[in-house]
PDB file of C-alpha atoms in Angstrom:
ATOM      1  CA  UNK A  13    -119.991   2.509 -79.785  1.00 53.00           C
ATOM      2  CA  UNK A  14    -118.586  -0.892 -80.742  1.00 62.00           C
ATOM      3  CA  UNK A  15    -121.119  -4.091 -78.901  1.00 67.00           C
ATOM      4  CA  UNK A  16    -119.690  -7.169 -77.990  1.00 69.00           C
ATOM      5  CA  UNK A  17    -121.817 -10.504 -78.036  1.00 72.00           C
ATOM      6  CA  UNK A  18    -121.199 -12.149 -74.472  1.00 67.00           C
ATOM      7  CA  UNK A  19    -123.400 -14.822 -75.274  1.00 70.00           C
ATOM      8  CA  UNK A  20    -120.781 -17.509 -75.929  1.00 72.00           C
ATOM      9  CA  UNK A  21    -119.509 -16.744 -72.198  1.00 65.00           C
ATOM     10  CA  UNK A  22    -122.585 -17.519 -70.690  1.00 65.00           C
ATOM     11  CA  UNK A  23    -122.832 -20.506 -72.473  1.00 67.00           C
ATOM     12  CA  UNK A  24    -119.185 -21.929 -71.640  1.00 66.00           C
ATOM     13  CA  UNK A  25    -118.064 -20.467 -68.248  1.00 64.00           C
ATOM     14  CA  UNK A  26    -120.110 -21.409 -64.836  1.00 64.00           C
ATOM     15  CA  UNK A  27    -119.245 -19.013 -62.251  1.00 65.00           C
ATOM     16  CA  UNK A  28    -118.267 -15.719 -63.955  1.00 65.00           C
ATOM     17  CA  UNK A  29    -121.642 -14.230 -63.989  1.00 66.00           C
ATOM     18  CA  UNK A  30    -120.356 -10.966 -61.805  1.00 68.00           C
ATOM     19  CA  UNK A  31    -117.901 -10.607 -64.540  1.00 70.00           C
ATOM     20  CA  UNK A  32    -120.002 -10.802 -67.480  1.00 66.00           C
ATOM     21  CA  UNK A  33    -122.107  -8.417 -65.209  1.00 70.00           C
ATOM     22  CA  UNK A  34    -119.592  -6.160 -65.019  1.00 71.00           C
ATOM     23  CA  UNK A  35    -118.692  -5.679 -68.528  1.00 72.00           C
ATOM     24  CA  UNK A  36    -122.452  -5.234 -69.599  1.00 70.00           C
ATOM     25  CA  UNK A  37    -122.746  -2.804 -67.182  1.00 68.00           C
ATOM     26  CA  UNK A  38    -119.537  -0.951 -68.148  1.00 68.00           C
ATOM     27  CA  UNK A  39    -120.630  -1.131 -71.862  1.00 65.00           C
ATOM     28  CA  UNK A  40    -123.787   0.725 -71.137  1.00 64.00           C
ATOM     29  CA  UNK A  41    -122.300   3.299 -68.599  1.00 60.00           C
ATOM     30  CA  UNK A  42    -119.843   4.268 -71.696  1.00 52.00           C
ATOM     31  CA  UNK A  43    -122.741   5.514 -73.691  1.00 46.00           C
ATOM     32  CA  UNK A  44    -125.177   7.451 -71.066  1.00 44.00           C
ATOM     33  CA  UNK A  45    -122.742   9.959 -69.814  1.00 44.00           C
ATOM     34  CA  UNK A  46    -123.036   8.449 -66.190  1.00 47.00           C
ATOM     35  CA  UNK A  47    -119.327   9.463 -65.600  1.00 56.00           C
ATOM     36  CA  UNK A  48    -119.374  13.054 -65.102  1.00 79.00           C
ATOM     37  CA  UNK A  49    -120.441  14.331 -61.869  1.00 86.00           C
ATOM     38  CA  UNK A  50    -118.839  14.381 -58.958  1.00 91.00           C
ATOM     39  CA  UNK A  51    -115.422  13.829 -60.362  1.00 93.00           C
ATOM     40  CA  UNK A  52    -113.309  11.219 -58.752  1.00 95.00           C
ATOM     41  CA  UNK A  53    -109.876  10.247 -58.410  1.00 95.00           C
ATOM     42  CA  UNK A  54    -109.297   6.084 -57.474  1.00 95.00           C
ATOM     43  CA  UNK A  55    -105.741   6.171 -56.204  1.00 95.00           C
ATOM     44  CA  UNK A  56    -103.072   3.073 -55.375  1.00 94.00           C
ATOM     45  CA  UNK A  57    -101.865   4.080 -51.704  1.00 93.00           C
ATOM     46  CA  UNK A  58     -99.641   1.090 -50.998  1.00 90.00           C
ATOM     47  CA  UNK A  59     -99.717  -2.935 -51.186  1.00 90.00           C
ATOM     48  CA  UNK A  60    -103.553  -3.869 -51.630  1.00 91.00           C
ATOM     49  CA  UNK A  61    -104.660  -0.634 -50.297  1.00 95.00           C
ATOM     50  CA  UNK A  62    -106.762   2.239 -52.697  1.00 96.00           C
ATOM     51  CA  UNK A  63    -108.569   5.182 -51.945  1.00 96.00           C
ATOM     52  CA  UNK A  64    -111.344   6.857 -54.006  1.00 97.00           C
ATOM     53  CA  UNK A  65    -111.388  10.458 -53.925  1.00 97.00           C
ATOM     54  CA  UNK A  66    -114.630  12.387 -54.904  1.00 97.00           C
ATOM     55  CA  UNK A  67    -115.093  16.231 -55.130  1.00 94.00           C
ATOM     56  CA  UNK A  68    -118.252  16.928 -52.814  1.00 93.00           C
ATOM     57  CA  UNK A  69    -117.727  20.946 -51.958  1.00 89.00           C
ATOM     58  CA  UNK A  70    -120.613  22.443 -50.854  1.00 87.00           C
ATOM     59  CA  UNK A  71    -121.989  18.932 -49.291  1.00 92.00           C
ATOM     60  CA  UNK A  72    -121.966  18.711 -45.536  1.00 92.00           C
ATOM     61  CA  UNK A  73    -121.338  15.431 -43.881  1.00 94.00           C
ATOM     62  CA  UNK A  74    -124.871  14.629 -43.037  1.00 94.00           C
ATOM     63  CA  UNK A  75    -126.092  15.093 -46.718  1.00 94.00           C
ATOM     64  CA  UNK A  76    -123.337  12.087 -47.932  1.00 96.00           C
ATOM     65  CA  UNK A  77    -124.080   8.594 -47.299  1.00 97.00           C
ATOM     66  CA  UNK A  78    -121.610   5.430 -48.049  1.00 97.00           C
ATOM     67  CA  UNK A  79    -122.850   2.007 -48.138  1.00 97.00           C
ATOM     68  CA  UNK A  80    -121.729  -1.168 -49.330  1.00 96.00           C
ATOM     69  CA  UNK A  81    -123.685  -3.894 -50.327  1.00 94.00           C
ATOM     70  CA  UNK A  82    -122.904  -7.531 -52.389  1.00 89.00           C
ATOM     71  CA  UNK A  83    -119.586  -5.917 -53.573  1.00 90.00           C
ATOM     72  CA  UNK A  84    -120.909  -2.404 -54.781  1.00 91.00           C
ATOM     73  CA  UNK A  85    -119.702   0.412 -53.162  1.00 95.00           C
ATOM     74  CA  UNK A  86    -122.656   3.155 -53.314  1.00 96.00           C
ATOM     75  CA  UNK A  87    -121.871   6.940 -52.425  1.00 97.00           C
ATOM     76  CA  UNK A  88    -124.574   9.172 -52.335  1.00 96.00           C
ATOM     77  CA  UNK A  89    -125.179  13.223 -51.932  1.00 95.00           C
ATOM     78  CA  UNK A  90    -128.329  14.692 -51.295  1.00 93.00           C
ATOM     79  CA  UNK A  91    -129.250  18.290 -51.720  1.00 83.00           C
ATOM     80  CA  UNK A  92    -132.039  20.175 -50.423  1.00 77.00           C
ATOM     81  CA  UNK A  93    -133.560  22.602 -52.942  1.00 70.00           C
ATOM     82  CA  UNK A  94    -133.081  26.000 -52.108  1.00 66.00           C
ATOM     83  CA  UNK A  95    -135.680  27.980 -50.542  1.00 66.00           C
ATOM     84  CA  UNK A  96    -133.872  31.221 -49.834  1.00 69.00           C
ATOM     85  CA  UNK A  97    -134.547  34.127 -52.517  1.00 76.00           C
ATOM     86  CA  UNK A  98    -130.844  34.368 -53.986  1.00 80.00           C
ATOM     87  CA  UNK A  99    -130.803  36.225 -57.237  1.00 85.00           C
ATOM     88  CA  UNK A 100    -127.527  34.876 -59.413  1.00 84.00           C
ATOM     89  CA  UNK A 101    -125.648  36.636 -62.308  1.00 91.00           C
ATOM     90  CA  UNK A 102    -123.927  33.372 -62.968  1.00 90.00           C
ATOM     91  CA  UNK A 103    -125.017  29.977 -61.035  1.00 81.00           C
ATOM     92  CA  UNK A 104    -121.710  27.431 -61.687  1.00 81.00           C
ATOM     93  CA  UNK A 105    -121.512  25.751 -58.777  1.00 76.00           C
ATOM     94  CA  UNK A 106    -123.737  21.841 -59.135  1.00 69.00           C
ATOM     95  CA  UNK A 107    -125.081  21.514 -55.886  1.00 75.00           C
ATOM     96  CA  UNK A 108    -127.190  18.878 -57.286  1.00 85.00           C
ATOM     97  CA  UNK A 109    -127.839  15.408 -55.970  1.00 90.00           C
ATOM     98  CA  UNK A 110    -125.731  12.421 -56.892  1.00 93.00           C
ATOM     99  CA  UNK A 111    -125.371   8.577 -56.783  1.00 94.00           C
ATOM    100  CA  UNK A 112    -121.860   6.940 -57.582  1.00 93.00           C
ATOM    101  CA  UNK A 113    -121.512   3.483 -57.518  1.00 92.00           C
ATOM    102  CA  UNK A 114    -117.730   1.401 -57.506  1.00 92.00           C
ATOM    103  CA  UNK A 115    -117.690  -2.327 -58.219  1.00 89.00           C
ATOM    104  CA  UNK A 116    -115.258  -3.896 -55.432  1.00 92.00           C
ATOM    105  CA  UNK A 117    -113.304  -7.151 -56.219  1.00 89.00           C
ATOM    106  CA  UNK A 118    -113.565  -9.838 -54.055  1.00 88.00           C
ATOM    107  CA  UNK A 119    -111.763  -9.445 -50.638  1.00 90.00           C
ATOM    108  CA  UNK A 120    -111.914  -5.500 -51.024  1.00 93.00           C
ATOM    109  CA  UNK A 121    -112.972  -3.695 -48.132  1.00 94.00           C
ATOM    110  CA  UNK A 122    -113.913  -0.270 -46.812  1.00 96.00           C
ATOM    111  CA  UNK A 123    -111.866   0.635 -44.357  1.00 96.00           C
ATOM    112  CA  UNK A 124    -113.039   4.352 -43.514  1.00 96.00           C
ATOM    113  CA  UNK A 125    -113.554   7.413 -44.889  1.00 97.00           C
ATOM    114  CA  UNK A 126    -112.788  11.246 -44.243  1.00 97.00           C
ATOM    115  CA  UNK A 127    -113.827  14.862 -45.506  1.00 97.00           C
ATOM    116  CA  UNK A 128    -111.850  17.411 -45.847  1.00 96.00           C
ATOM    117  CA  UNK A 129    -111.552  20.535 -48.231  1.00 95.00           C
ATOM    118  CA  UNK A 130    -114.347  19.615 -50.094  1.00 93.00           C
ATOM    119  CA  UNK A 131    -112.727  15.933 -50.618  1.00 97.00           C
ATOM    120  CA  UNK A 132    -114.556  12.943 -49.574  1.00 98.00           C
ATOM    121  CA  UNK A 133    -112.049   9.873 -49.467  1.00 98.00           C
ATOM    122  CA  UNK A 134    -112.914   6.536 -48.900  1.00 97.00           C
ATOM    123  CA  UNK A 135    -110.129   4.119 -47.669  1.00 97.00           C
ATOM    124  CA  UNK A 136    -109.906   0.716 -49.154  1.00 96.00           C
ATOM    125  CA  UNK A 137    -108.108  -2.738 -48.640  1.00 96.00           C
ATOM    126  CA  UNK A 138    -107.746  -5.959 -50.100  1.00 93.00           C
ATOM    127  CA  UNK A 139    -107.372  -8.646 -47.392  1.00 91.00           C
ATOM    128  CA  UNK A 140    -106.500 -11.813 -49.024  1.00 86.00           C
ATOM    129  CA  UNK A 141    -107.770 -15.000 -46.653  1.00 87.00           C
ATOM    130  CA  UNK A 142    -104.778 -17.154 -45.552  1.00 86.00           C
ATOM    131  CA  UNK A 143    -106.365 -19.869 -47.739  1.00 86.00           C
ATOM    132  CA  UNK A 144    -105.734 -17.961 -50.705  1.00 84.00           C
ATOM    133  CA  UNK A 145    -101.933 -16.758 -49.615  1.00 83.00           C
ATOM    134  CA  UNK A 146     -99.351 -18.613 -51.681  1.00 87.00           C
ATOM    135  CA  UNK A 147     -97.508 -21.420 -49.254  1.00 86.00           C
ATOM    136  CA  UNK A 148     -94.487 -23.152 -49.016  1.00 88.00           C
ATOM    137  CA  UNK A 149     -94.545 -26.927 -49.389  1.00 85.00           C
ATOM    138  CA  UNK A 150     -91.098 -28.423 -47.876  1.00 84.00           C
ATOM    139  CA  UNK A 151     -90.226 -31.586 -49.157  1.00 85.00           C
ATOM    140  CA  UNK A 152     -89.955 -34.814 -46.961  1.00 77.00           C
ATOM    141  CA  UNK A 153     -88.237 -38.073 -47.209  1.00 69.00           C
ATOM    142  CA  UNK A 154     -92.210 -39.535 -45.827  1.00 62.00           C
ATOM    143  CA  UNK A 155     -95.435 -39.197 -46.842  1.00 63.00           C
ATOM    144  CA  UNK A 156     -97.857 -41.554 -45.391  1.00 68.00           C
ATOM    145  CA  UNK A 157    -100.542 -40.792 -47.783  1.00 65.00           C
ATOM    146  CA  UNK A 158     -98.386 -41.616 -50.848  1.00 60.00           C
ATOM    147  CA  UNK A 159     -96.692 -44.859 -49.559  1.00 59.00           C
ATOM    148  CA  UNK A 160    -100.342 -46.303 -48.290  1.00 57.00           C
ATOM    149  CA  UNK A 161    -101.765 -45.985 -52.067  1.00 56.00           C
ATOM    150  CA  UNK A 162     -98.517 -46.907 -53.891  1.00 54.00           C
ATOM    151  CA  UNK A 163     -98.796 -50.466 -51.361  1.00 56.00           C
ATOM    152  CA  UNK A 164    -102.344 -50.547 -52.388  1.00 58.00           C
ATOM    153  CA  UNK A 165    -101.560 -50.547 -55.978  1.00 54.00           C
ATOM    154  CA  UNK A 166     -98.494 -52.793 -56.166  1.00 53.00           C
TER     155      UNK A 166
END
């Protein structure tokens, strides 16, 4: 795996700490095989709407938890060890505990979650604040601010 030196980024930028941490974490995660269980999909539903679907067959709703903290969505599944005396010829269904994290962009909010047919679906929406939305500026005949500064300069 190729390594990327991000130190020039740290020296010449301010306020991009989160992006650099995301890059560092992504580079580390690729090498350790952390991306396997449980399998998941990330889907675009519409404008600024997304869904994450995790295959959590065998888990009940009470064994799953979903938390959002500091822009990180964390999904955990806690499975108790089976205490009964079952004898398997083949055991291929993995009922192991897991923790899966997703980095959320700014202004992305979790809207809800549902469990259906062994699939946990988490709804997300990017809500753009009014101050960040584009707005049209009308061109008029008079602007007191500019006229006042032009008179002082003369």
